[in-house]
Coordinates of C-alpha atoms in Angstrom, one line a residue:
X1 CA 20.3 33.0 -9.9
X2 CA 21.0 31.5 -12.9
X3 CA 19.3 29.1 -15.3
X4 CA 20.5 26.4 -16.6
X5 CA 17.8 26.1 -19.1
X6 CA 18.9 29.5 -21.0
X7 CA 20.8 28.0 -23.8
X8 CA 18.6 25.7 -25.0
X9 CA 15.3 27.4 -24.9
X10 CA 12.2 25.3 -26.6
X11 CA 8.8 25.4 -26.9
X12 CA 8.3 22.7 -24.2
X13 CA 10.1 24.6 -21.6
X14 CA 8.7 28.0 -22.3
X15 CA 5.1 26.2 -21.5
X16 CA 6.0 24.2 -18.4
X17 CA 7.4 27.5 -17.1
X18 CA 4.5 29.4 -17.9
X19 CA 2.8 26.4 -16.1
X20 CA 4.8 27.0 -12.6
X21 CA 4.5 31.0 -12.6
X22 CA 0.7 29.9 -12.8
X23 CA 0.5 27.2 -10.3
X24 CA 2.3 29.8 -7.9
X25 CA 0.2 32.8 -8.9
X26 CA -2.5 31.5 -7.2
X27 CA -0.3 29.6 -4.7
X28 CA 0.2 33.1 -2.7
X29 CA 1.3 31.6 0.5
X30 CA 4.8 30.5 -1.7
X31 CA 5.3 34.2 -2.0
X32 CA 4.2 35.5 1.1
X33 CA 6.9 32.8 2.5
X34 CA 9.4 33.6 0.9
X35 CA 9.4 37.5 1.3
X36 CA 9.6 37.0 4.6
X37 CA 12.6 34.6 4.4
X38 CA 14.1 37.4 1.7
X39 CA 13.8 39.9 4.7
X40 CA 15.4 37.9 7.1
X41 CA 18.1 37.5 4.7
X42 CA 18.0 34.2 3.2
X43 CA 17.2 32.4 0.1
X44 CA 13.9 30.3 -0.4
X45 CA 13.4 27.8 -3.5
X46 CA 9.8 25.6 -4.4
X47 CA 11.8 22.4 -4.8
X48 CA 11.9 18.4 -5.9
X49 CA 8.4 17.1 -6.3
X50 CA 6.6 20.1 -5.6
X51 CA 8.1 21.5 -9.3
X52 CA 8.1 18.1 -10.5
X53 CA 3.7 17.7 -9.7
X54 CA 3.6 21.6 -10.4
X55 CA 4.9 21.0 -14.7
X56 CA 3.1 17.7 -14.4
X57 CA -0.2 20.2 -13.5
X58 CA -0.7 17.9 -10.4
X59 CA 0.7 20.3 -7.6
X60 CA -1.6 20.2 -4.6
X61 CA -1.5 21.4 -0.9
X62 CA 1.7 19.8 0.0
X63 CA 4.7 22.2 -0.9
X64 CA 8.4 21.1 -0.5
X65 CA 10.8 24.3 0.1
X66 CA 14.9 24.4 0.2
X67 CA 16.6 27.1 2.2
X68 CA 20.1 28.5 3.2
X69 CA 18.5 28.7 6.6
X70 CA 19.5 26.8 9.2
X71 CA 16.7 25.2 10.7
X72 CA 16.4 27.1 14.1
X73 CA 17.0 30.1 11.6
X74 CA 13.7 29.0 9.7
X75 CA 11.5 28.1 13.0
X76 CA 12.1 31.7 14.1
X77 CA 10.6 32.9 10.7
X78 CA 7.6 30.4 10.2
X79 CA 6.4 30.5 13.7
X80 CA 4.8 34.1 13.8
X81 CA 3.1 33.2 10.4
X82 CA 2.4 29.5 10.8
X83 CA -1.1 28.0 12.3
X84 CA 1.1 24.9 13.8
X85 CA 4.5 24.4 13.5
X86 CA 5.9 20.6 13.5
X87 CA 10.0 19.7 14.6
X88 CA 9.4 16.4 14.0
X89 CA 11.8 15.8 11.5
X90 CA 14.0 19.1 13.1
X91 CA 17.2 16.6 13.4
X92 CA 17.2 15.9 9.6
X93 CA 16.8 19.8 9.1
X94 CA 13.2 19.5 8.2
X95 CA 10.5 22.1 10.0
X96 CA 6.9 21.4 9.0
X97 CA 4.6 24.2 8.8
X98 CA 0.8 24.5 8.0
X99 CA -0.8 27.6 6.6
X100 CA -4.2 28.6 5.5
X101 CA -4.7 30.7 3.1
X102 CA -6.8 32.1 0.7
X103 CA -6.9 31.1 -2.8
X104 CA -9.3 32.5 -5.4
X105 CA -12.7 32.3 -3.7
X106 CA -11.4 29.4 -1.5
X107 CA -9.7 28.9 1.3
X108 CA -6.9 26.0 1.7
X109 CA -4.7 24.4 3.8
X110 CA -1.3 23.8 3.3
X111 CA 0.9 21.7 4.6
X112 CA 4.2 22.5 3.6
X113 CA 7.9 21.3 4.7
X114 CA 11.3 23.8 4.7
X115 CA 14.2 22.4 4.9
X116 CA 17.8 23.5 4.6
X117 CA 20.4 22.8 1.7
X118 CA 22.2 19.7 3.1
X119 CA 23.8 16.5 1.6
X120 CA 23.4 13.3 3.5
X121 CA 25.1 9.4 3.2
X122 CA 24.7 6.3 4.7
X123 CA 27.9 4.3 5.8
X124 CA 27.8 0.6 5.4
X125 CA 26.2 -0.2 8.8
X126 CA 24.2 2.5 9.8
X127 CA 20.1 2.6 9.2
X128 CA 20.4 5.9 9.3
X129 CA 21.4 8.7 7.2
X130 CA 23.9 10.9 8.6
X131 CA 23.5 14.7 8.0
X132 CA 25.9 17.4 6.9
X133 CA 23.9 20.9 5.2
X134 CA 25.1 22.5 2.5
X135 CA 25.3 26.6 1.4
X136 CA 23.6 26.2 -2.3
X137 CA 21.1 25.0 -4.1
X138 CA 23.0 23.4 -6.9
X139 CA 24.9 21.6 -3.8
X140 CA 21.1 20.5 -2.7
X141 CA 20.2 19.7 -6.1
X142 CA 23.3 17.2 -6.8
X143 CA 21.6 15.1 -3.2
X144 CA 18.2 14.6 -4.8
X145 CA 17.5 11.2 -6.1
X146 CA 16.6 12.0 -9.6
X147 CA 16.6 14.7 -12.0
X148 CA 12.5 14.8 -12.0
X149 CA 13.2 15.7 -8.5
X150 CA 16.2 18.0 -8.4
X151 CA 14.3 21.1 -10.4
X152 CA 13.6 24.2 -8.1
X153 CA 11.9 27.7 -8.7
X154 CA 13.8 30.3 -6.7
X155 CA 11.3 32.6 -4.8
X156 CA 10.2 34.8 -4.9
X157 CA 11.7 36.1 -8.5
X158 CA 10.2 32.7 -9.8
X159 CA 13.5 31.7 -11.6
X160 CA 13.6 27.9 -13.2
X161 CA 16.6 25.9 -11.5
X162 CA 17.7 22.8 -13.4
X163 CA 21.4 21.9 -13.6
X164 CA 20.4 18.3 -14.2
X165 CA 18.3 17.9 -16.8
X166 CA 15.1 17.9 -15.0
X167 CA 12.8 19.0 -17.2
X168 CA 14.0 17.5 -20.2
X169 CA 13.6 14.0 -18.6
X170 CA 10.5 14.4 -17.3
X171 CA 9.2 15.3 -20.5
X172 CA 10.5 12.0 -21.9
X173 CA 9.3 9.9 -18.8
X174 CA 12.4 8.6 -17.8
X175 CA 14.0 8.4 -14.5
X176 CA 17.8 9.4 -14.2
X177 CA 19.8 10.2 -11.1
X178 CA 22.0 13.6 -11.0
X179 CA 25.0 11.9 -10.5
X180 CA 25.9 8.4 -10.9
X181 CA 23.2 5.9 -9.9
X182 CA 26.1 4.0 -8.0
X183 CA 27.0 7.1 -6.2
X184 CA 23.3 7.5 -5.5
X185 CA 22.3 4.6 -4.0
X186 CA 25.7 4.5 -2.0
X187 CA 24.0 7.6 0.0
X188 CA 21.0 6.5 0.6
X189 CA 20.0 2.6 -0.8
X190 CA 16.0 3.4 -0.5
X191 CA 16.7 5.2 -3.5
X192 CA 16.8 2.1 -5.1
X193 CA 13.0 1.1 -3.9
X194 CA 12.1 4.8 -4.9
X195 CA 12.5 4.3 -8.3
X196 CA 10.0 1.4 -8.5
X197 CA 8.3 3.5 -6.5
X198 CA 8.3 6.9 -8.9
X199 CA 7.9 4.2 -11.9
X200 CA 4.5 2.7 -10.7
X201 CA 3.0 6.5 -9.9
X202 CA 4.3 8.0 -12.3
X203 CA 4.2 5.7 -15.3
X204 CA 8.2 6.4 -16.1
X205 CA 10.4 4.6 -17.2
X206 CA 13.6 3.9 -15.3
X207 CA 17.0 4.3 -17.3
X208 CA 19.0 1.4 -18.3
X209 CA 22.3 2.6 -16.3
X210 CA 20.0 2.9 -13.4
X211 CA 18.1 -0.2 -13.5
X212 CA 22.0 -2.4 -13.8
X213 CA 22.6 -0.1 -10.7
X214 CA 19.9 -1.2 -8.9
X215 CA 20.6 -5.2 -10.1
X216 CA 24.5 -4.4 -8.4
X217 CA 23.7 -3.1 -5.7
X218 CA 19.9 -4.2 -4.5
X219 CA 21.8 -6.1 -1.0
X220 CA 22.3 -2.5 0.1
X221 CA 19.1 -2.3 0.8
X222 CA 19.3 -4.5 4.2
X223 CA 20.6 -1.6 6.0
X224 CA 17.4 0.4 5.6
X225 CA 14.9 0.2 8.6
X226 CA 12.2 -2.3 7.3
X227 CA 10.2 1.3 8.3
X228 CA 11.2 3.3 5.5
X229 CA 11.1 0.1 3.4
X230 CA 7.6 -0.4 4.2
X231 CA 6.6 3.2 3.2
X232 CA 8.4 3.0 -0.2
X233 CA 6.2 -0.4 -0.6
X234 CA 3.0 0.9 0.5
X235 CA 3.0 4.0 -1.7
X236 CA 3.7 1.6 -5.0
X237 CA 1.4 -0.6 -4.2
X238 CA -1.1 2.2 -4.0
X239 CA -0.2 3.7 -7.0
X240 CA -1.8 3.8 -9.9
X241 CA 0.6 1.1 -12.0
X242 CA 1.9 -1.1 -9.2
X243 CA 2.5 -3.9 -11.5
X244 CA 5.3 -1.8 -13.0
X245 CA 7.0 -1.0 -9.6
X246 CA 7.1 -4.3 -8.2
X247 CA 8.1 -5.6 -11.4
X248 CA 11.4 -3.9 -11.5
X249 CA 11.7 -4.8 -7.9
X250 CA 11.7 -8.5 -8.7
X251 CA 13.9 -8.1 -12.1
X252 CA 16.0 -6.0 -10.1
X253 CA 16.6 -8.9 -7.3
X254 CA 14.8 -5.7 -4.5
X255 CA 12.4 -8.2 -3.6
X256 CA 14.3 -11.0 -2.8
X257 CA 15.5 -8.5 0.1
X258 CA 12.2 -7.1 0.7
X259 CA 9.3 -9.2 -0.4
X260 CA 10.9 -12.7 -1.2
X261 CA 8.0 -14.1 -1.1
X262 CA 6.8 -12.3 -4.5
X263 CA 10.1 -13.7 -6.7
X264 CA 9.5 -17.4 -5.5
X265 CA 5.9 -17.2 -7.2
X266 CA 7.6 -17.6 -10.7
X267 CA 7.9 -21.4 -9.9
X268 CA 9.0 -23.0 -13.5
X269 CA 6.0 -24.9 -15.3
X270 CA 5.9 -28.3 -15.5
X271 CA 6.3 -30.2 -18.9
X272 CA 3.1 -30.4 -19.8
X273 CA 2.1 -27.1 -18.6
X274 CA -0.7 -27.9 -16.4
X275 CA -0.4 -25.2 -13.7
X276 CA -0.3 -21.3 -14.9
X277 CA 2.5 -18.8 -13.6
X278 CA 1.8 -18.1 -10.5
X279 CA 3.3 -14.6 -10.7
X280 CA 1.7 -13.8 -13.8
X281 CA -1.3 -14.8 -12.1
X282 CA -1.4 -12.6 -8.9
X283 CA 0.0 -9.6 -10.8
X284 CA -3.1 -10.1 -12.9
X285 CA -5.5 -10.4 -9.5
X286 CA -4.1 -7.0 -8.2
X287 CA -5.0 -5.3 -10.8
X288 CA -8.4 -6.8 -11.2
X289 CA -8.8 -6.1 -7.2
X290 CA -7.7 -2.4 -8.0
X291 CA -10.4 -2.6 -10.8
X292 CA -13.0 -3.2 -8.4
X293 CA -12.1 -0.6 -6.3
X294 CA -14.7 1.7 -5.0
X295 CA -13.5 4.3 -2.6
X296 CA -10.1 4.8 -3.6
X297 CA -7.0 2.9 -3.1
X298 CA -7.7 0.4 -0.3
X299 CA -4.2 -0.9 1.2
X300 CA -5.6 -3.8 2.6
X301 CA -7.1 -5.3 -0.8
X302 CA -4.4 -5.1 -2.7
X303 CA -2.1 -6.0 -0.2
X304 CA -4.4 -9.3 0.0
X305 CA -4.3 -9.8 -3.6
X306 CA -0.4 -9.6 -3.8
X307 CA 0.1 -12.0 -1.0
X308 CA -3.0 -14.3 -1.4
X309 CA -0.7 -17.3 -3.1
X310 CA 2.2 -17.0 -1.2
X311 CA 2.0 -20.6 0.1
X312 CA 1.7 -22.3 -3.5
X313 CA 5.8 -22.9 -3.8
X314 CA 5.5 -24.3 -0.4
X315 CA 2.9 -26.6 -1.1
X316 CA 3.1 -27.7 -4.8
X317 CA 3.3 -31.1 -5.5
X318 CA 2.9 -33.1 -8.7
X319 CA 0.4 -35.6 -8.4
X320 CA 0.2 -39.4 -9.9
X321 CA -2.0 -38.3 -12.5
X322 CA 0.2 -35.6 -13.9
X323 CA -1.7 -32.7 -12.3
X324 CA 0.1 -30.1 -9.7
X325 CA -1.7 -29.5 -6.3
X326 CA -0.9 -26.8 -4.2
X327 CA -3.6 -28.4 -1.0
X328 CA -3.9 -26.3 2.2
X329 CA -1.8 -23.6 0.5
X330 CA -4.0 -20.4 1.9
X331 CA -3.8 -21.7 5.1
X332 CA 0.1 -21.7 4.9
X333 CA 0.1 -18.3 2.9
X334 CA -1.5 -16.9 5.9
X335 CA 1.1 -17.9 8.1
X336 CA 3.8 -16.6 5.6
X337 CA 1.9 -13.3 5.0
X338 CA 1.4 -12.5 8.9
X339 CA 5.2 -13.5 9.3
X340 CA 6.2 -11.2 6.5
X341 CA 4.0 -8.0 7.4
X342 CA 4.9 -8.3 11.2
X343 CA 9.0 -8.1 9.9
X344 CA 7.9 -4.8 7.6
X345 CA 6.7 -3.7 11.1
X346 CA 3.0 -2.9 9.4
X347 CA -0.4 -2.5 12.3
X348 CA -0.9 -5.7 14.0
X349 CA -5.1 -4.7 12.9
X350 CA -3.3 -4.4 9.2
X351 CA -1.8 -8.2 9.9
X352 CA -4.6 -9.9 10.8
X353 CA -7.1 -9.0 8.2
X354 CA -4.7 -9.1 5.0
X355 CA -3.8 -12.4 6.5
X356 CA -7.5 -13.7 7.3
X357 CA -8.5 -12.6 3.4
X358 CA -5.6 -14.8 2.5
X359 CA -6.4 -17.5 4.6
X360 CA -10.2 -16.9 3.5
X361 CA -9.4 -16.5 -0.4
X362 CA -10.7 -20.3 -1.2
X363 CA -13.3 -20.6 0.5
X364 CA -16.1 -19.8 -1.8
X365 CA -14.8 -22.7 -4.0
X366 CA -14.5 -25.2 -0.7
X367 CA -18.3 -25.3 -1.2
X368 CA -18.6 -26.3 -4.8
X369 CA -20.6 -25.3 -7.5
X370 CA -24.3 -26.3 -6.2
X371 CA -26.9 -24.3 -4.2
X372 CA -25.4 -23.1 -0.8
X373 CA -27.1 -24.0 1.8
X374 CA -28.7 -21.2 4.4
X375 CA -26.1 -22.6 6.8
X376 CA -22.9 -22.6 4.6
X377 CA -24.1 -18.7 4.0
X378 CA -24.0 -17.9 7.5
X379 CA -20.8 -19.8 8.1
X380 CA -19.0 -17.8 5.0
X381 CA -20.7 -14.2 6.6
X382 CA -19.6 -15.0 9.9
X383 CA -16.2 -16.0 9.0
X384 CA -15.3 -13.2 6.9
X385 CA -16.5 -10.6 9.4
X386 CA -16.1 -6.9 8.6
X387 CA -13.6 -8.0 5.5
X388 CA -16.8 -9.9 3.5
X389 CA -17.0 -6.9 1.3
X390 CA -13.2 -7.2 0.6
X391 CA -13.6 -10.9 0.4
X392 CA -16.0 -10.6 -2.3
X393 CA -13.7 -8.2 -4.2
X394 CA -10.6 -10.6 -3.7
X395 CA -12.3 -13.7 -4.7
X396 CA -13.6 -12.3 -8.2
X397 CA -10.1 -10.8 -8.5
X398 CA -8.6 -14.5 -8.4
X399 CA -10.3 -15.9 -11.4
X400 CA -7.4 -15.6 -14.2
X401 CA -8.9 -18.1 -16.5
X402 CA -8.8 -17.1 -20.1
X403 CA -11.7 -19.9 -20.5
X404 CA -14.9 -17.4 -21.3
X405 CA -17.4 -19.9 -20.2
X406 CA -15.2 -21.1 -17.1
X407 CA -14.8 -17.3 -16.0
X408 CA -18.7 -16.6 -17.0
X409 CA -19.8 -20.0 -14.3
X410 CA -17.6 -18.9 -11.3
X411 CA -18.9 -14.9 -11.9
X412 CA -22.6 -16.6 -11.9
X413 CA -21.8 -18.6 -9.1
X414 CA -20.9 -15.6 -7.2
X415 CA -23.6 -13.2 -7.9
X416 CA -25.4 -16.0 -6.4
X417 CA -23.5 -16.3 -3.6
X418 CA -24.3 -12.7 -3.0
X419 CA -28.2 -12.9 -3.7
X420 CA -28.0 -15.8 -1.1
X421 CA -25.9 -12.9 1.8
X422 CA -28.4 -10.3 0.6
X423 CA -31.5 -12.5 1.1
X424 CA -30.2 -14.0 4.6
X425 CA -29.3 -10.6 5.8
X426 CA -33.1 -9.3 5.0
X427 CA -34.4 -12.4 7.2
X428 CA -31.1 -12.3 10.0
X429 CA -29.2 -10.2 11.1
X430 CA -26.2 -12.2 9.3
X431 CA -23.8 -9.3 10.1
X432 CA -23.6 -10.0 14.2
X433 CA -24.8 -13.7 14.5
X434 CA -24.7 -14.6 17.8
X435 CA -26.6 -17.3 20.0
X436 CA -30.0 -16.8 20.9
X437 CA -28.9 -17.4 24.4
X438 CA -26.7 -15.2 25.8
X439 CA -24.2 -16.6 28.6
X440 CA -26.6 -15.0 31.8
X441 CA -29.4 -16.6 30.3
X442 CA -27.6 -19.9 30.1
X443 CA -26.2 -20.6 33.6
X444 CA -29.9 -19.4 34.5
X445 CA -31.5 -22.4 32.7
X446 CA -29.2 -24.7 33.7
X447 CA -28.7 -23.3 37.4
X448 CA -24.7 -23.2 37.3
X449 CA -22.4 -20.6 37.6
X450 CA -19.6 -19.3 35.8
X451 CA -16.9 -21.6 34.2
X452 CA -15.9 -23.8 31.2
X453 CA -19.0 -25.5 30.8
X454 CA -20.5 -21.8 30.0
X455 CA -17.9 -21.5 27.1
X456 CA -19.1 -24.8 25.7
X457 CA -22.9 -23.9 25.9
X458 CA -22.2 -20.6 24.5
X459 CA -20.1 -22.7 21.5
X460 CA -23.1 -25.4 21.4
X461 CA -25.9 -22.6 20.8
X462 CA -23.4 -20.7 18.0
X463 CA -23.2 -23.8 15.9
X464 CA -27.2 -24.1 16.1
X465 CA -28.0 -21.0 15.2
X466 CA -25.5 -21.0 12.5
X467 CA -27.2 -24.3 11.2
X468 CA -30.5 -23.7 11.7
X469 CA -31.4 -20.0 11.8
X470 CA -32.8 -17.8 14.5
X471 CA -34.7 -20.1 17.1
X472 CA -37.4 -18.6 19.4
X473 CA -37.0 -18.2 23.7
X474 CA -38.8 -21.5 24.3
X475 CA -37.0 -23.6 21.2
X476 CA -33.5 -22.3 22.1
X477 CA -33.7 -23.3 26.0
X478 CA -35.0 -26.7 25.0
X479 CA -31.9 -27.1 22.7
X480 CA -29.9 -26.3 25.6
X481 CA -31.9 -28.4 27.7
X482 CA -31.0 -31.7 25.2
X483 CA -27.1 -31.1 25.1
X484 CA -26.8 -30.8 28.6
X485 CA -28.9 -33.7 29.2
X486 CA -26.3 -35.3 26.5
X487 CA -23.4 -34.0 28.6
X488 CA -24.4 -35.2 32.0
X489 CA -24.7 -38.8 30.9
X490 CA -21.4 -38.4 28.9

């Protein structure tokens, strides 16, 4: 097999292929693979970002292969030596395999996906792509969205494949596409989303031509299933320089396709400049969310912090006195980001709470800058649920303010905010407040039965305990006693 490298050898090269003949030495289950696709007579090939994480010294248990085999060809090869065998994804001539196998002195498991050389295009009203394979790699190559991604290593005589330029642009950082971006994004318009995508994990830059390609052509992208478009989001936004993805999505006009909401944040200033970029702003309160991350990537957060001002252009208005208000605007962000989620098809669980921390996002300063009050703690606890810990993390993120002392006051307001919680939660048990009567123990006392006036009982005891604290047996039925007394005469 030829290499397409040979005539311009280089120091560079000669390391990052002594870098994948090492990542696949002690990858064995690459070479057991492909000996047994060698015996069955057909070609196997490491392949897009498998090579492209492999030179980057990233590869991990997830391996990419490209074969001449058709796929009912390659399930009759992988299924004797496979631990589970997925078709799934048969109909785009992908079979998913995984493998344990021993590596060193561990063992791992692999999960690894063959598919078959094959070209594929979208026509101009189809969602989906339509599927034609191919007999060569150079033919599979040419399909591949960019040259970072259209490297192989033939197996298993571990030969470098790069007719694109592959390796030469990945050593500058740059994102190209094989062909013509135009031609490209024509075959498949995610593509487009992609390279924000590849930008913000990768930290690359995208080409000029490409970026005017995207700018041309970014209405394609309403043919995609808001699925795949979803998926392309997610993964930048959990990547490890999101700003610079959904960046290029909003200088690209992407977003005003996909997230329209994010482009109508750069409302112009006023004169005097008395309200700051919005945009600016909640690029700024990701990445000071991410900052505070402590587990990882958490979707939900940073989702919140990218959608948590979405009702400011909706709102704004400029006041009498010169300054700009934006009143109620969580509460209509909240709307907007539950009507935007639901159309990108995400969880109706992953709805509700980014769209209760955006509703919630305010709240801390809705109780000013003095001493809470026991009750106002419980209130902020109760409302916030399982997402307080998130809501803490958001809230922090949304102070932008380049005043020191200003920043310094809120952060001291909020550590004490959460010495109040933390105190509270040794006395109550501020994680599951409930009434200290439950609903059997109220139509008891008050001899009815089941029915409305249970429901407001129940919602009568709540807002005591949530005022007042914990109330004993005898103190609690008396309180009951009262309002009903109160209600009868009403």
């Amino acid at each position: 097999m030829p290499n397409a490298n040979e005539d311009k050898p280089s120091a560079l090269s000669q390391a990052q292929h002594r870098a994948v003949s090492e990542l696949l030495r002690v990858a064995p289950v690459a070479d057991d693979l492909a000996r047994r696709f060698q015996e069955a007579g057909f070609s196997l090939a490491l392949v897009g970002g498998s090579v492209r994480d492999a030179l980057l010294g990233r590869l991990g248990n997830d391996l990419d292969f490209t074969t001449d085999a058709r796929p009912e060809d390659v399930l009759k090869i992988v299924r004797p030596w496979a631990d589970a065998v997925w078709e799934v994804g048969i109909a785009f001539g992908t079979v998913g395999v995984q493998k344990e196998a021993r590596v060193g002195d561990a063992d791992r498991c692999f999960q690894i996906e063959v598919t078959t050389y094959r070209s594929e295009a979208y026509d101009r009203t189809s969602r989906k792509p339509e599927v034609s394979y191919g007999d060569s790699i150079e033919e599979d190559l040419v399909r591949r969205d960019f040259t970072v991604n259209a490297m192989a290593v033939a197996l298993p005589e571990k030969e470098f494949v790069d007719p694109h330029g592959g390796l030469e642009d990945l050593s500058e950082r740059v994102l190209r596409t094989p062909g013509t971006p135009e031609e490209s994004f024509s075959d498949d318009p995610l593509r487009m989303m992609r390279a924000a995508r590849f930008a913000a994990q990768l930290d690359f830059e995208v080409a000029p031509e490409v970026v005017a390609a995207m700018k041309d052509m970014s209405g394609r992208i309403e043919i995609v299933s808001a699925e795949r478009v979803r998926d392309e989001l997610n993964k930048m936004i959990l990547s490890g320089h999101p700003r610079k993805g959904l960046a290029l999505l909003v200088d690209t006009g992407l977003a005003d396709h996909v997230l329209p909401e994010l482009p109508a944040l750069r409302l112009e200033s006023d004169e005097h400049h008395r309200h700051k970029d919005v945009y600016e702003h909640t690029l700024i309160v990701l990445e000071q969310a991410m900052a505070l991350e402590e587990e990882g990537p958490d979707l939900t957060l940073r989702l919140a912090a990218l959608l948590h001002d979405i009702g400011k252009p909706r709102t704004r208005r400029f006041e009498k006195d010169g300054r700009v208000s934006f009143h109620h605007h969580e509460v209509v962000g909240a709307k907007m980001t539950k009507k935007r989620m639901t159309a990108l098809k995400y969880s109706n669980e992953l709805v509700k709470d980014v769209s209760r921390l955006v509703e919630l996002h305010l709240r801390f300063h809705g109780y000013g800058t003095g001493e809470w009050t026991d009750s106002a703690v419980r209130r902020y606890v109760r409302d916030a649920g399982p997402l307080l810990d998130r809501l803490h993390k958001l809230t922090r993120s949304d102070c932008t303010t380049r005043n020191k002392r200003k920043a310094a006051a809120l952060s001291r307001a909020y550590d004490g905010l959460e010495e109040r919680i933390a105190q509270l939660q040794e006395q109550e048990e501020l994680d599951a407040i409930r009434p200290d009567l439950d609903g059997n123990q109220i139509m008891e006392i008050l001899g009815v039965g089941p029915g409305p006036v249970i429901g407001r009982a129940y919602k009568h005891m709540l807002e005591l305990r949530l005022e007042n604290g914990p109330m004993g047996p005898d103190e609690a039925a008396a309180a009951l006693k009262e309002w009903w007394a109160q209600e009868s005469e009403a």
